[in-house]
Amino acid sequence: MVGLADVRGWRPSDLESVFDRLGTHRDALVGLDDELSDTRSPDGWSGDAAEAASLRHDELSEEMRRLVAGLAAVRRGTAEAADALVAVRTALAEAEELARSHGFQVQENGIVVDVAPPQVAPSQVDTVRRERELIRAEVIERVNQVVRRAADIDADLAAVLRAAANDAVDDGESASLVDADAAGAGQGGLSTLGPPTDADPSANAGWWDSLSEAERARLLTDSPELIGNLDGLPAAVRDEANRARLDGERDRLEAEIADLQRRLDDRLLGGWFTDLDDRLDEAREKLAAVDAVENTLDRGDRQLLLFDLSHDQARAAVAVGDVDTADHVAVLTPGFTTTVQGSLEGYDHQMRELRRQAEDESLRYGDGGSVATVAWLGYDAPQADWGLLSPADAVWSREPAQRGAEELADFYRGIDASRAEDPHLTALGHSYGSTTTGYALQQDTGVDDAIFFGSPGLGTSDVADLRIPPGGAYVIEARNDAVADFGGLAPFGSDPNQLDGVTGLSAREERLPDGRRLSESVGHSAYLAPDSTSQYNISVIVSGNEDRAVHDDGRGFGDRLSGLVPDLYR
């Protein structure tokens, strides 16, 4: 069984030397091809001796072809193993450097120990402990994937060597040694290890890092559906893989729509007593979702981080900017009635404007860092349809938010796991999406700040349940926003703007100290309006300039009502 000590002791250069020596032997043997052919029975020689010589020549030729095929298989397997080991050892070095830079150590047996815990203020103990637990868990997953990939390489190469030793490499009925060389090489390739089955973002990141460049390229070409939606992989990789699937999904949906329409047309009663109408509507909606994704990507400077048509609703996440390199990353989760086909382009526009505003604030007063913003439509948001009658799908139910929170938490964790240095990560949640965000943040996610706007509740009545640094939770409530004004009536915990430890940000008309005048956001859907106080406040938090924020408790009629009738809000 392969262990971490074995990986540390492996030397790819030794395999490269073997590859070179095998190449010398291969060249010498293949160089005998013409001579072997010329030694067949001379012209005019006949009789028993000639037949015996011819038979022996054929046997020798077959032995030579099988020898060359076996040698070619081993040579290719050795070359691919050497490349793979370079990638594995690089991945191990990166995991060990991640551990070292945070005060951990990867021991010989693979156990990760905390050798240099930092001294922090008492108020920061819980936050730092959670952050270090996340880092340690990431190191463990990365080391596990290194060992998993090393074991796969070892098993593959051993299988090639056994086949050659047992004369089991088929020469493919070759007519020459050159042909036998090609046939054998075709059987010496190592398999490409698939992603881990548990879908943990750190495990996904470790698996991807353990692959060679050739293996990664092969996966992107042959199996983009395996990697495009894997949290923990680089944003550029996910974008390339998901874009590669768009045309195929469009062709599939168009064919499905044509088939369903034909079947409906052939039926005397149309869609009566069948589900053909519903299936046709769903296929058309998903085709419209593909249109929305492509229209959004056509705007340029976008990354398609999620593209999934396998659920009842289409799912997608599109970034403005480069999530792999941005200093500050913000992820927006919207809520009720959100769909990819109907909402993505609008949210993408808002994210583009927010990114522009945040980068302006970063240049004006902050660290000048770059910003990427993401519209994450990665769960089945409640809809204004028959789902309102289902406790598992209705907007007043916790269940859609709780289900979506699992996916969202992995998306957050994946951003950190995909990068050598974590960005400043801000979670943005609007309306029912703020509830989904609140549930997600009750897990360890690596999120640094969270802004909830138009929120009916965060899934808790205690801000300490949100596993983000103290002071990192913000709420914005606009005037005449009925959803936020009556937050606390729904079964999602207390009204966010009445929670201790949540900082209120203004949505009113304001004048900034530098003279800029900002407009008021009114109602439930104007929080990200350009040049509004609300958008400005979100932008300064996203860009790490929280000291520039304009504060307000945002309390309205519903909040006053809660003071008169507190039992309604328990």
PDB file of N, CA and C in Angstrom, residues 13-27 71 75 78-79:
ATOM      1  N   SER A  13      13.035  11.539 -11.653  1.00  0.00           N
ATOM      2  CA  SER A  13      14.212  11.514 -12.535  1.00  0.00           C
ATOM      3  C   SER A  13      14.680  10.090 -12.804  1.00  0.00           C
ATOM      4  N   ASP A  14      14.484   9.193 -11.845  1.00  0.00           N
ATOM      5  CA  ASP A  14      14.873   7.789 -12.070  1.00  0.00           C
ATOM      6  C   ASP A  14      14.025   7.179 -13.181  1.00  0.00           C
ATOM      7  N   LEU A  15      12.722   7.478 -13.167  1.00  0.00           N
ATOM      8  CA  LEU A  15      11.851   6.973 -14.226  1.00  0.00           C
ATOM      9  C   LEU A  15      12.209   7.595 -15.572  1.00  0.00           C
ATOM     10  N   GLU A  16      12.609   8.854 -15.552  1.00  0.00           N
ATOM     11  CA  GLU A  16      13.012   9.496 -16.803  1.00  0.00           C
ATOM     12  C   GLU A  16      14.265   8.818 -17.376  1.00  0.00           C
ATOM     13  N   SER A  17      15.175   8.415 -16.500  1.00  0.00           N
ATOM     14  CA  SER A  17      16.377   7.695 -16.967  1.00  0.00           C
ATOM     15  C   SER A  17      16.005   6.345 -17.572  1.00  0.00           C
ATOM     16  N   VAL A  18      15.068   5.651 -16.913  1.00  0.00           N
ATOM     17  CA  VAL A  18      14.588   4.365 -17.445  1.00  0.00           C
ATOM     18  C   VAL A  18      13.938   4.583 -18.805  1.00  0.00           C
ATOM     19  N   PHE A  19      13.158   5.635 -18.923  1.00  0.00           N
ATOM     20  CA  PHE A  19      12.505   5.945 -20.200  1.00  0.00           C
ATOM     21  C   PHE A  19      13.548   6.137 -21.299  1.00  0.00           C
ATOM     22  N   ASP A  20      14.601   6.871 -20.990  1.00  0.00           N
ATOM     23  CA  ASP A  20      15.649   7.102 -21.998  1.00  0.00           C
ATOM     24  C   ASP A  20      16.326   5.795 -22.402  1.00  0.00           C
ATOM     25  N   ARG A  21      16.650   4.939 -21.419  1.00  0.00           N
ATOM     26  CA  ARG A  21      17.308   3.671 -21.745  1.00  0.00           C
ATOM     27  C   ARG A  21      16.389   2.764 -22.562  1.00  0.00           C
ATOM     28  N   LEU A  22      15.119   2.740 -22.209  1.00  0.00           N
ATOM     29  CA  LEU A  22      14.164   1.946 -22.995  1.00  0.00           C
ATOM     30  C   LEU A  22      14.068   2.468 -24.421  1.00  0.00           C
ATOM     31  N   GLY A  23      14.194   3.776 -24.568  1.00  0.00           N
ATOM     32  CA  GLY A  23      14.158   4.348 -25.906  1.00  0.00           C
ATOM     33  C   GLY A  23      15.334   3.873 -26.744  1.00  0.00           C
ATOM     34  N   THR A  24      16.494   3.766 -26.116  1.00  0.00           N
ATOM     35  CA  THR A  24      17.678   3.260 -26.830  1.00  0.00           C
ATOM     36  C   THR A  24      17.467   1.822 -27.290  1.00  0.00           C
ATOM     37  N   HIS A  25      16.937   1.002 -26.379  1.00  0.00           N
ATOM     38  CA  HIS A  25      16.675  -0.397 -26.736  1.00  0.00           C
ATOM     39  C   HIS A  25      15.591  -0.486 -27.815  1.00  0.00           C
ATOM     40  N   ARG A  26      14.570   0.331 -27.666  1.00  0.00           N
ATOM     41  CA  ARG A  26      13.500   0.304 -28.673  1.00  0.00           C
ATOM     42  C   ARG A  26      14.054   0.662 -30.053  1.00  0.00           C
ATOM     43  N   ASP A  27      14.862   1.693 -30.120  1.00  0.00           N
ATOM     44  CA  ASP A  27      15.421   2.119 -31.404  1.00  0.00           C
ATOM     45  C   ASP A  27      16.280   1.007 -32.015  1.00  0.00           C
ATOM     46  N   LEU A  71       7.953  -3.661 -24.754  1.00  0.00           N
ATOM     47  CA  LEU A  71       8.892  -2.592 -24.429  1.00  0.00           C
ATOM     48  C   LEU A  71       8.245  -1.225 -24.641  1.00  0.00           C
ATOM     49  N   ARG A  75       7.639   1.618 -21.884  1.00  0.00           N
ATOM     50  CA  ARG A  75       8.255   2.932 -22.098  1.00  0.00           C
ATOM     51  C   ARG A  75       7.216   4.044 -21.956  1.00  0.00           C
ATOM     52  N   THR A  78       6.163   4.316 -18.295  1.00  0.00           N
ATOM     53  CA  THR A  78       7.214   4.951 -17.508  1.00  0.00           C
ATOM     54  C   THR A  78       7.208   6.462 -17.715  1.00  0.00           C
ATOM     55  N   ALA A  79       7.052   6.889 -18.962  1.00  0.00           N
ATOM     56  CA  ALA A  79       7.027   8.327 -19.254  1.00  0.00           C
ATOM     57  C   ALA A  79       5.849   9.007 -18.564  1.00  0.00           C
TER      58      ALA A  79
END
